[in-house]
Coordinates of C-alpha atoms in Angstrom, one line a residue:
M24 CA -3.6 30.2 -16.4
S25 CA -2.0 26.9 -15.3
A26 CA -0.3 26.4 -12.0
E27 CA 3.3 25.5 -12.7
T28 CA 4.2 23.9 -9.4
A29 CA 4.5 20.1 -9.7
G30 CA 1.3 18.4 -8.7
E31 CA -0.9 21.4 -8.8
Q32 CA -3.5 21.0 -11.5
Y33 CA -5.6 23.8 -13.0
T34 CA -9.1 22.2 -13.2
P35 CA -10.5 22.4 -16.7
D36 CA -14.0 23.7 -17.4
D37 CA -15.5 20.3 -18.4
I38 CA -14.4 18.7 -15.1
I39 CA -15.7 21.8 -13.2
S40 CA -19.0 21.2 -15.0
L41 CA -19.1 17.6 -14.0
I42 CA -18.4 18.3 -10.4
S43 CA -21.1 21.0 -10.4
E44 CA -23.6 18.7 -12.0
I45 CA -23.0 16.0 -9.4
I46 CA -23.6 18.5 -6.7
L47 CA -26.7 19.9 -8.3
S48 CA -28.1 16.4 -8.6
K49 CA -27.8 15.9 -4.8
I50 CA -28.9 19.2 -3.3
E51 CA -32.3 20.9 -3.3
D52 CA -33.4 24.1 -4.9
N53 CA -34.6 26.0 -1.9
N54 CA -34.0 29.3 -0.2
E55 CA -31.5 27.9 2.3
F56 CA -28.1 29.6 2.4
L57 CA -25.3 27.4 0.8
T58 CA -21.7 27.6 1.8
I59 CA -19.1 26.4 -0.6
Y60 CA -15.4 25.9 0.4
D61 CA -12.2 25.0 -1.5
P62 CA -9.1 24.6 0.8
T63 CA -6.7 24.6 -2.2
C64 CA -8.5 27.2 -4.3
G65 CA -5.6 28.4 -6.4
G66 CA -6.9 31.2 -8.6
G67 CA -10.4 30.2 -7.7
N68 CA -11.6 28.7 -11.0
L69 CA -13.0 25.5 -9.5
L70 CA -14.6 27.3 -6.5
F71 CA -16.1 30.1 -8.4
G72 CA -17.0 27.9 -11.4
V73 CA -19.0 25.6 -9.1
E74 CA -20.8 28.6 -7.6
D75 CA -21.6 30.1 -11.0
R76 CA -23.1 26.8 -12.2
I77 CA -25.2 26.4 -9.1
K78 CA -26.6 29.9 -9.5
E79 CA -27.4 29.2 -13.1
K80 CA -29.7 26.4 -12.1
F81 CA -30.8 27.2 -8.5
N82 CA -31.9 30.4 -6.7
R83 CA -30.2 29.6 -3.5
P84 CA -28.1 32.3 -1.8
T85 CA -24.4 31.3 -1.7
K86 CA -21.1 32.3 -0.1
T87 CA -17.7 31.0 -1.2
Y88 CA -14.7 30.4 1.1
G89 CA -11.2 29.6 -0.1
E90 CA -7.6 29.6 0.8
D91 CA -4.3 29.0 -0.9
W92 CA -0.6 29.4 0.0
S93 CA 0.6 30.5 -3.5
D94 CA 0.7 34.3 -3.2
S95 CA 0.1 34.9 -6.9
L96 CA -2.8 32.4 -7.2
Y97 CA -4.3 33.7 -3.9
A98 CA -4.1 37.2 -5.4
L99 CA -6.0 36.2 -8.4
A100 CA -8.7 34.5 -6.3
K101 CA -8.9 37.5 -4.0
I102 CA -9.3 39.9 -6.9
E103 CA -12.1 37.7 -8.3
S104 CA -13.8 37.6 -4.9
R105 CA -14.1 41.4 -4.9
F106 CA -16.6 41.1 -7.8
R107 CA -18.7 38.5 -6.0
T108 CA -21.7 39.2 -3.7
D109 CA -20.3 37.2 -0.8
S110 CA -16.8 35.6 -0.8
D111 CA -14.1 35.1 1.8
I112 CA -10.7 34.2 0.4
R113 CA -7.7 33.9 2.7
Y114 CA -4.0 33.4 2.3
G115 CA -2.1 30.5 4.1
N116 CA -1.2 26.9 4.3
T117 CA -4.4 24.9 4.8
L118 CA -2.6 22.0 6.5
V119 CA -0.8 24.2 9.1
N120 CA -3.2 27.0 9.8
R121 CA -7.0 26.5 9.8
K122 CA -8.3 29.8 8.6
F123 CA -11.9 28.8 9.1
E124 CA -11.7 27.1 12.5
G125 CA -15.1 26.1 13.9
K126 CA -16.8 26.6 10.5
D127 CA -18.7 23.8 8.8
F128 CA -19.5 23.9 5.1
D129 CA -22.4 22.5 3.1
V130 CA -20.3 21.8 -0.1
I131 CA -16.6 21.4 -0.4
V132 CA -14.7 21.0 -3.7
A133 CA -11.0 20.6 -4.2
N134 CA -8.3 19.6 -6.6
P135 CA -5.4 19.3 -4.1
P136 CA -1.8 18.9 -5.2
Y137 CA -0.8 15.3 -5.7
G138 CA 2.6 13.7 -5.7
V139 CA 3.9 16.6 -3.6
D140 CA 5.8 15.9 -0.3
W141 CA 4.9 17.6 3.0
K142 CA 8.3 17.1 4.7
G143 CA 8.7 20.9 4.9
Y144 CA 5.9 21.2 7.5
R145 CA 6.0 17.6 8.9
K146 CA 6.6 18.8 12.5
D147 CA 3.5 21.0 12.4
I148 CA 1.3 18.2 11.1
V149 CA 2.6 15.6 13.5
N150 CA 2.0 18.0 16.4
D151 CA -1.4 19.1 15.1
Q152 CA -3.9 19.5 17.9
T153 CA -7.1 19.8 15.8
E154 CA -7.7 16.0 15.7
R155 CA -8.5 16.3 12.0
F156 CA -5.8 13.9 10.9
H157 CA -6.8 10.3 11.7
D158 CA -3.6 9.0 10.3
L159 CA -0.7 10.3 8.2
P160 CA 0.1 9.3 4.6
S161 CA 3.5 8.8 3.0
I162 CA 5.7 11.9 3.4
S163 CA 6.1 11.9 -0.4
D164 CA 2.4 12.6 -1.1
G165 CA 0.1 14.8 1.0
Q166 CA -3.2 14.3 -0.9
F167 CA -4.9 12.5 2.0
L168 CA -4.0 15.2 4.4
F169 CA -6.1 17.7 2.5
T170 CA -9.0 15.1 2.2
Q171 CA -9.0 14.6 6.0
H172 CA -9.0 18.3 6.5
I173 CA -11.9 18.6 4.1
L174 CA -14.0 16.0 5.9
S175 CA -13.3 17.6 9.3
L176 CA -14.9 20.8 8.0
L177 CA -17.8 19.2 6.1
D178 CA -21.2 19.6 7.7
N179 CA -22.8 16.5 9.0
K180 CA -25.2 16.7 6.0
G181 CA -22.6 18.0 3.7
L182 CA -21.4 16.9 0.2
S183 CA -17.8 17.0 -1.1
V184 CA -16.2 16.2 -4.5
V185 CA -12.4 15.9 -4.4
V186 CA -10.0 15.2 -7.4
H187 CA -7.2 12.7 -6.7
N188 CA -4.8 10.7 -8.7
G189 CA -4.8 6.9 -8.6
S190 CA -2.4 6.4 -5.7
T191 CA -5.1 7.3 -3.1
L192 CA -7.0 4.2 -4.2
F193 CA -4.4 1.5 -3.4
S194 CA -1.1 2.9 -2.2
G195 CA 0.1 1.6 1.2
D196 CA -0.3 -1.9 2.7
A197 CA -2.7 -2.8 5.4
G198 CA -1.8 -0.9 8.5
S199 CA -0.1 1.9 6.5
G200 CA -1.2 5.5 6.8
E201 CA -3.0 5.5 3.4
S202 CA -4.9 2.3 4.1
N203 CA -5.9 3.4 7.6
I204 CA -7.2 6.7 6.1
R205 CA -9.2 4.9 3.5
K206 CA -10.6 2.6 6.3
Y207 CA -11.5 5.7 8.3
F208 CA -13.5 7.1 5.4
F209 CA -15.3 3.8 4.8
D210 CA -15.8 3.0 8.5
N211 CA -17.7 6.3 8.8
D212 CA -19.6 5.5 5.5
W213 CA -18.7 8.9 3.9
V214 CA -17.7 7.5 0.5
E215 CA -20.6 7.4 -1.9
A216 CA -18.8 7.0 -5.2
I217 CA -15.5 7.1 -6.9
I218 CA -15.4 8.1 -10.6
Q219 CA -12.5 7.4 -12.9
M220 CA -11.8 10.2 -15.4
P221 CA -10.3 9.8 -18.9
T222 CA -6.6 10.3 -19.3
D223 CA -5.3 13.5 -21.0
E224 CA -7.9 15.6 -19.2
F225 CA -5.6 18.1 -17.4
F226 CA -3.2 20.7 -18.9
N227 CA 0.0 19.4 -17.4
T228 CA -0.5 15.7 -16.8
G229 CA -1.9 12.8 -18.8
I230 CA -2.6 10.4 -15.9
Y231 CA -5.9 8.9 -14.8
T232 CA -7.6 11.0 -12.2
Y233 CA -10.6 10.2 -9.9
L234 CA -13.4 12.1 -8.4
W235 CA -14.1 11.0 -4.8
V236 CA -17.7 11.8 -3.9
F237 CA -18.1 12.1 -0.1
N238 CA -21.6 12.3 1.3
K239 CA -22.3 12.6 5.0
N240 CA -26.1 12.4 4.4
K241 CA -26.5 9.2 2.4
T242 CA -30.0 8.0 1.8
E243 CA -31.0 4.8 3.6
E244 CA -30.7 2.6 0.6
R245 CA -27.1 3.8 0.0
K246 CA -25.8 3.4 3.5
D247 CA -22.7 1.1 3.6
K248 CA -22.7 1.1 -0.3
V249 CA -20.1 2.5 -2.6
M250 CA -20.4 2.9 -6.4
L251 CA -17.5 2.7 -8.8
I252 CA -18.0 4.4 -12.1
D253 CA -15.6 3.9 -15.0
G254 CA -15.8 7.1 -16.9
S255 CA -12.5 6.6 -18.7
N256 CA -14.2 6.2 -22.1
F257 CA -16.5 9.1 -21.8
W258 CA -14.7 11.8 -23.8
E259 CA -14.4 13.5 -27.1
P260 CA -11.1 14.6 -28.7
L261 CA -10.3 18.3 -28.6
K262 CA -9.9 19.9 -32.0
K263 CA -6.7 21.4 -30.7
S264 CA -4.6 20.2 -27.8
K265 CA -4.1 22.5 -24.8
G266 CA -0.8 21.4 -23.3
K267 CA -1.4 17.8 -22.3
K268 CA -5.1 18.2 -22.4
R269 CA -6.3 16.4 -25.5
R270 CA -9.7 15.3 -24.4
E271 CA -12.9 16.7 -22.9
M272 CA -16.1 15.4 -21.4
V273 CA -19.0 17.0 -23.3
F274 CA -22.5 17.4 -21.9
D275 CA -23.7 13.9 -23.0
N276 CA -20.6 12.3 -21.3
R277 CA -21.2 14.1 -18.1
K278 CA -25.0 13.4 -18.1
T279 CA -24.3 9.7 -18.4
I280 CA -22.1 9.8 -15.3
V281 CA -24.6 11.9 -13.3
D282 CA -27.5 9.8 -14.3
T283 CA -25.6 6.6 -13.4
L284 CA -24.8 8.1 -9.9
T285 CA -28.4 9.1 -9.5
N286 CA -29.8 5.7 -10.5
F287 CA -27.2 3.9 -8.4
K288 CA -27.6 0.7 -10.4
N289 CA -25.1 -1.7 -11.9
T290 CA -24.2 -1.2 -15.6
D291 CA -21.4 -2.2 -17.9
Y292 CA -19.4 0.8 -16.6
A293 CA -20.6 1.1 -13.0
K294 CA -20.8 -1.3 -10.1
V295 CA -22.4 -0.9 -6.7
F296 CA -20.6 -2.7 -3.8
D297 CA -21.1 -3.2 -0.1
K298 CA -18.4 -1.1 1.4
W299 CA -17.0 -4.3 3.0
H300 CA -16.0 -5.5 -0.4
F301 CA -13.0 -3.2 -0.3
Y302 CA -11.8 -4.4 3.2
Y303 CA -9.3 -7.3 3.5
N304 CA -7.5 -9.2 6.3
K305 CA -3.7 -9.2 6.2
Q306 CA -3.2 -12.2 8.5
A307 CA 0.3 -12.7 9.8
I308 CA 1.4 -16.2 10.7
M309 CA 4.5 -17.8 11.9
L310 CA 5.2 -20.9 9.8
T311 CA 7.3 -23.8 11.1
N312 CA 9.2 -25.2 8.1
V313 CA 9.4 -29.0 7.7
D314 CA 11.7 -31.4 5.9
E315 CA 10.7 -33.7 3.1
N316 CA 9.2 -36.1 5.6
G317 CA 7.1 -33.4 7.3
K318 CA 9.4 -33.3 10.3
T319 CA 10.5 -30.2 12.2
F320 CA 13.4 -29.8 14.5
E321 CA 10.9 -28.4 17.1
D322 CA 10.1 -32.0 18.0
Q323 CA 13.7 -32.4 19.3
L324 CA 13.5 -29.5 21.8
P325 CA 13.3 -30.6 25.4
V326 CA 10.2 -29.9 27.4
K327 CA 10.6 -28.5 30.9
K328 CA 8.1 -28.0 33.8
N329 CA 8.1 -25.0 36.2
K330 CA 7.1 -25.1 39.9
Q331 CA 3.5 -24.8 38.9
G332 CA 3.7 -27.8 36.7
E333 CA 3.3 -25.8 33.5
E334 CA 5.2 -27.2 30.5
S335 CA 7.3 -25.1 28.2
R336 CA 9.4 -26.1 25.3
A337 CA 13.0 -24.9 25.0
K338 CA 13.7 -22.5 22.1
S339 CA 16.9 -24.1 21.0
I340 CA 19.6 -26.7 21.7
K341 CA 23.0 -25.2 22.5
L342 CA 26.1 -27.2 21.3
N343 CA 29.6 -27.2 22.7
P344 CA 31.5 -27.2 19.5
I345 CA 35.1 -28.2 19.1
K346 CA 35.3 -27.5 15.4
I347 CA 33.4 -25.8 12.6
T348 CA 34.3 -26.5 9.0
Q349 CA 33.0 -24.9 5.9
I350 CA 34.3 -26.7 2.8
G351 CA 35.3 -24.2 0.1
N352 CA 34.4 -24.2 -3.6
L353 CA 35.8 -22.4 -6.6
D354 CA 34.9 -19.0 -5.1
T355 CA 35.6 -19.6 -1.5
E356 CA 38.4 -21.1 0.7
L357 CA 38.2 -23.8 3.3
V358 CA 37.2 -22.2 6.7
E359 CA 38.0 -23.8 10.0
V360 CA 37.1 -22.5 13.4
T361 CA 38.6 -24.3 16.4
N362 CA 38.9 -21.6 19.1
F363 CA 35.5 -20.5 20.6
E364 CA 36.8 -18.1 23.2
I365 CA 39.4 -15.8 21.7
T366 CA 41.5 -13.5 23.8
S367 CA 44.6 -13.0 21.5
F368 CA 45.0 -11.4 18.1
N369 CA 47.6 -10.2 15.5
S370 CA 48.7 -6.9 17.0
G371 CA 50.6 -6.1 13.8
K372 CA 47.3 -6.1 11.8
Y373 CA 44.7 -5.1 14.4
S374 CA 44.7 -2.3 17.0
D375 CA 43.0 -4.3 19.7
L376 CA 40.7 -7.3 20.3
K377 CA 37.5 -5.4 19.4
D378 CA 39.1 -4.3 16.1
Y379 CA 40.0 -7.9 15.4
Y380 CA 36.3 -8.9 16.2
T381 CA 34.8 -6.2 14.0
N382 CA 37.0 -6.6 11.0
H383 CA 37.8 -10.3 11.0
I384 CA 35.8 -12.6 13.3
K385 CA 32.4 -11.1 12.8
P386 CA 32.6 -11.1 8.9
L387 CA 34.0 -14.6 9.0
I388 CA 31.1 -15.9 11.1
N389 CA 28.5 -14.1 9.1
N390 CA 29.8 -15.8 5.9
L391 CA 29.3 -19.3 7.4
L392 CA 26.2 -20.5 5.4
Y393 CA 24.7 -23.7 6.8
K394 CA 22.1 -24.1 4.0
E395 CA 24.7 -24.6 1.3
G396 CA 25.3 -28.1 2.7
N397 CA 29.0 -27.8 3.1
L398 CA 29.2 -26.7 6.8
I399 CA 29.8 -29.2 9.6
V400 CA 29.8 -28.5 13.3
E401 CA 31.7 -31.1 15.4
T402 CA 31.3 -31.7 19.2
K403 CA 33.2 -34.3 21.2
K404 CA 30.7 -37.0 20.5
L405 CA 28.7 -36.0 17.4
A406 CA 28.7 -33.8 14.3
Y407 CA 25.9 -31.8 12.7
Q408 CA 25.2 -30.6 9.2
Y409 CA 22.2 -29.4 7.1
N410 CA 21.2 -31.5 4.1
P411 CA 19.7 -29.1 1.5
D412 CA 18.2 -32.1 -0.5
T413 CA 16.1 -33.2 2.4
E414 CA 15.9 -29.8 4.1
S415 CA 16.8 -31.4 7.4
I416 CA 19.5 -31.1 10.1
E417 CA 21.5 -34.4 10.2
E418 CA 23.2 -35.8 13.3
G419 CA 26.1 -38.1 12.7
E420 CA 29.9 -38.5 13.1
I421 CA 33.1 -37.9 11.1
Q422 CA 34.8 -41.0 9.8
N423 CA 37.8 -40.8 7.5
S424 CA 37.0 -37.1 7.0
K425 CA 33.5 -37.9 5.8
F426 CA 30.2 -37.1 7.5
I427 CA 28.2 -40.3 8.3
T428 CA 24.5 -39.6 9.1
H429 CA 22.9 -41.3 12.1
N430 CA 19.6 -39.4 12.3
S431 CA 17.6 -36.8 10.5
L432 CA 16.4 -34.3 13.2
G433 CA 13.9 -32.4 11.0
C434 CA 14.0 -29.0 9.4
G435 CA 15.9 -26.4 11.4
K436 CA 18.7 -23.9 11.5
I437 CA 22.3 -24.0 12.6
V438 CA 22.8 -20.7 14.2
I439 CA 26.4 -19.5 14.7
K440 CA 27.0 -16.2 16.5
A441 CA 30.1 -14.2 17.5
S442 CA 30.0 -11.6 20.2
Y443 CA 32.5 -9.3 21.9
K444 CA 32.6 -9.3 25.7
K445 CA 34.3 -6.4 27.5
G446 CA 36.8 -7.2 30.2
T447 CA 35.8 -7.3 33.9
K448 CA 37.7 -7.5 37.2
T449 CA 37.6 -11.3 37.1
K450 CA 37.8 -11.9 33.3
E451 CA 39.6 -10.4 30.5
A452 CA 38.0 -9.1 27.3
R453 CA 37.2 -11.9 24.9
I454 CA 35.4 -13.0 21.7
E455 CA 32.8 -15.8 22.2
I456 CA 31.5 -18.0 19.4
S457 CA 28.4 -20.0 20.0
V458 CA 26.4 -22.6 18.1
E459 CA 22.8 -23.6 18.6
L460 CA 20.2 -25.7 16.7
T461 CA 16.8 -24.1 16.3
P462 CA 13.5 -24.8 14.5
D463 CA 13.2 -23.0 11.2
Y464 CA 10.4 -20.4 11.7
E465 CA 9.3 -18.1 8.9
K466 CA 6.9 -15.1 9.2
D467 CA 4.4 -14.9 6.4
Y468 CA 1.3 -12.9 5.5
E469 CA -1.9 -14.0 3.8
I470 CA -4.4 -11.7 2.2
I471 CA -8.0 -13.0 2.9
P472 CA -11.4 -11.5 2.2
Y473 CA -13.0 -9.7 5.1
S474 CA -16.4 -10.0 6.7
P475 CA -17.8 -7.4 9.2
N476 CA -19.2 -10.3 11.2
E477 CA -16.4 -11.4 13.6
V478 CA -17.4 -15.0 13.7
E479 CA -17.8 -15.3 9.9
N480 CA -14.5 -13.4 9.5
Q481 CA -12.6 -15.8 11.7
K482 CA -14.2 -18.7 9.8
N483 CA -13.0 -17.2 6.5
I484 CA -9.5 -17.0 7.9
A485 CA -9.6 -20.6 9.2
D486 CA -11.0 -22.0 6.0
F487 CA -8.3 -20.2 4.0
M488 CA -5.6 -21.6 6.1
A489 CA -7.0 -25.1 6.0
K490 CA -7.1 -24.9 2.2
Y491 CA -3.8 -23.3 1.4
I492 CA -1.4 -23.6 4.3
T493 CA 0.1 -27.1 4.7
K494 CA 2.9 -26.3 7.2
P495 CA 2.4 -26.0 11.0
F496 CA 1.8 -22.4 11.9
V497 CA 0.5 -20.1 14.7
Y498 CA -1.5 -16.9 14.2
I499 CA 0.2 -13.6 14.9
E500 CA -1.5 -10.2 14.3
N501 CA -4.3 -9.5 11.9
T502 CA -4.5 -6.1 10.3
I503 CA -7.5 -4.9 8.3
G504 CA -6.8 -3.0 5.2
V505 CA -8.9 -1.1 2.6
E506 CA -8.0 -0.6 -1.1
I507 CA -9.9 0.0 -4.4
N508 CA -8.8 -1.6 -7.6
F509 CA -10.5 -0.2 -10.7
N510 CA -8.6 -2.4 -13.0
K511 CA -9.8 -5.5 -11.3
V512 CA -13.4 -4.4 -11.1
F513 CA -13.6 -3.3 -14.8
Y514 CA -11.2 -5.8 -16.3
K515 CA -12.1 -6.9 -19.8
P516 CA -10.2 -9.9 -21.0
E517 CA -8.7 -9.6 -24.5
Q518 CA -10.8 -11.3 -27.1
L519 CA -8.7 -14.1 -28.7
R520 CA -9.0 -14.8 -32.4
S521 CA -10.8 -17.9 -33.5
I522 CA -8.7 -20.9 -34.8
Q523 CA -10.4 -20.5 -38.2
E524 CA -9.3 -16.8 -38.4
I525 CA -5.7 -17.7 -37.4
T526 CA -5.6 -20.6 -39.9
T527 CA -6.9 -18.3 -42.7
N528 CA -4.2 -15.7 -41.9
L529 CA -1.5 -18.3 -41.9
E530 CA -2.6 -19.5 -45.3
E531 CA -2.6 -16.0 -46.7
L532 CA 1.0 -15.5 -45.3
E533 CA 2.1 -18.8 -46.9
N534 CA 0.7 -17.7 -50.3
E535 CA 2.5 -14.4 -50.0
L536 CA 5.8 -16.2 -49.2
S537 CA 5.3 -18.5 -52.1
K538 CA 4.8 -15.6 -54.4
L539 CA 7.9 -13.8 -53.1
E540 CA 10.0 -17.0 -53.6
K541 CA 8.9 -17.3 -57.2
E542 CA 9.7 -13.6 -57.8
L543 CA 13.2 -14.0 -56.3
A544 CA 13.8 -17.1 -58.4
L545 CA 13.2 -15.1 -61.5

């Protein structure tokens, strides 16, 4: 039976076998009681399939625990549990109600829904008091909610294998919920391996899926290490497709993956990394843009001293304009502003001064674009414009309707603002238009490799900035992100044909064309 709800995947037998074989390779065959849990058990095929395969190989006593919120699938799992020696299947929403509060499990397996939103129970999760959710993923995909729940119930020596789609590897920028959750997993050193499955493995989706292997009891040599295994080519075609399932992983395919994980050595299809390899700095900086001569308007700002003698630079220079002119082109008309404190309006067109501000003045000012090079601000003594060719604010004067440049002041902005002021007892309501000259600051982000050593990490950042950033800047915040990129790790460049082979093919084509021309001539 296949779950029809979008994002819910019925786990095929070959994937259940692989998950079981991974677990068997990492647990001991002793007489200790083994608890197995699936928080999204559906009809129970993954949960009971893993238990059956463990019992086939080992003599350990087991008990299965499961829960699901689909009443029909829960009923199937509940019926199956009646035929088992020891099984506890419960009905409910795993993310809202913890049915096994205070219980820790030795083994947890799950194939939670992916690409399914959790907005229907957002309030419950945001207000959750169990402290199981370190951070919250995007509202459109709740996979990582289930994973955090799983790890909160995994014994401190426990093992878990969870099926996810690719979005859990890389979705979300540094500082996002997804990245913070990945960082939480890696910080705690719970991730032992991530295994890429072939496409066309599931009955109702053809996408790549991934097995996350979580181990809270890593051996010493695996601490702070993560293995990536590319199992995308380990498959055999099915003789007959089952829905979208066209491939399966036969025993030899699965054995290759399990042996690779057991050996924990680099191969053509597997790589072992320090976990820090997947961390990165997202360093925010505030750039100060400069003109063609490397000059910034910041140098024009006056410096003041306070009573303690501390110096501070002004943020802008305010002008007292008498006229603003924006020369029109084919698409726009000439715009002139000469009144900078407006108290009157066309009462036949606007209901009041605020209406005049909202529907005329504000749009007019917002459409004044200084970087186009056709805007001039005049004061009683001087005039100012931005030269897009030199990327500098120019100071000059108007002679015979032309702008004559005296000085280039450096790269900066001409900031024109309009604001509505309510009337007071001493002053009537008015619209004020102001102009200031400011430096041109620009916030930017740089992605830089991360080091767990703070001194070395800061040096990495400084070296990167010295090599790639040529403008003046100041550091802002630095956010640490974590992502996994399988395509980058296992990228294989396309093999280009040799010149000799290309030349031979061209000659063959020329011969064929000559032959066709002769036939057409006949």
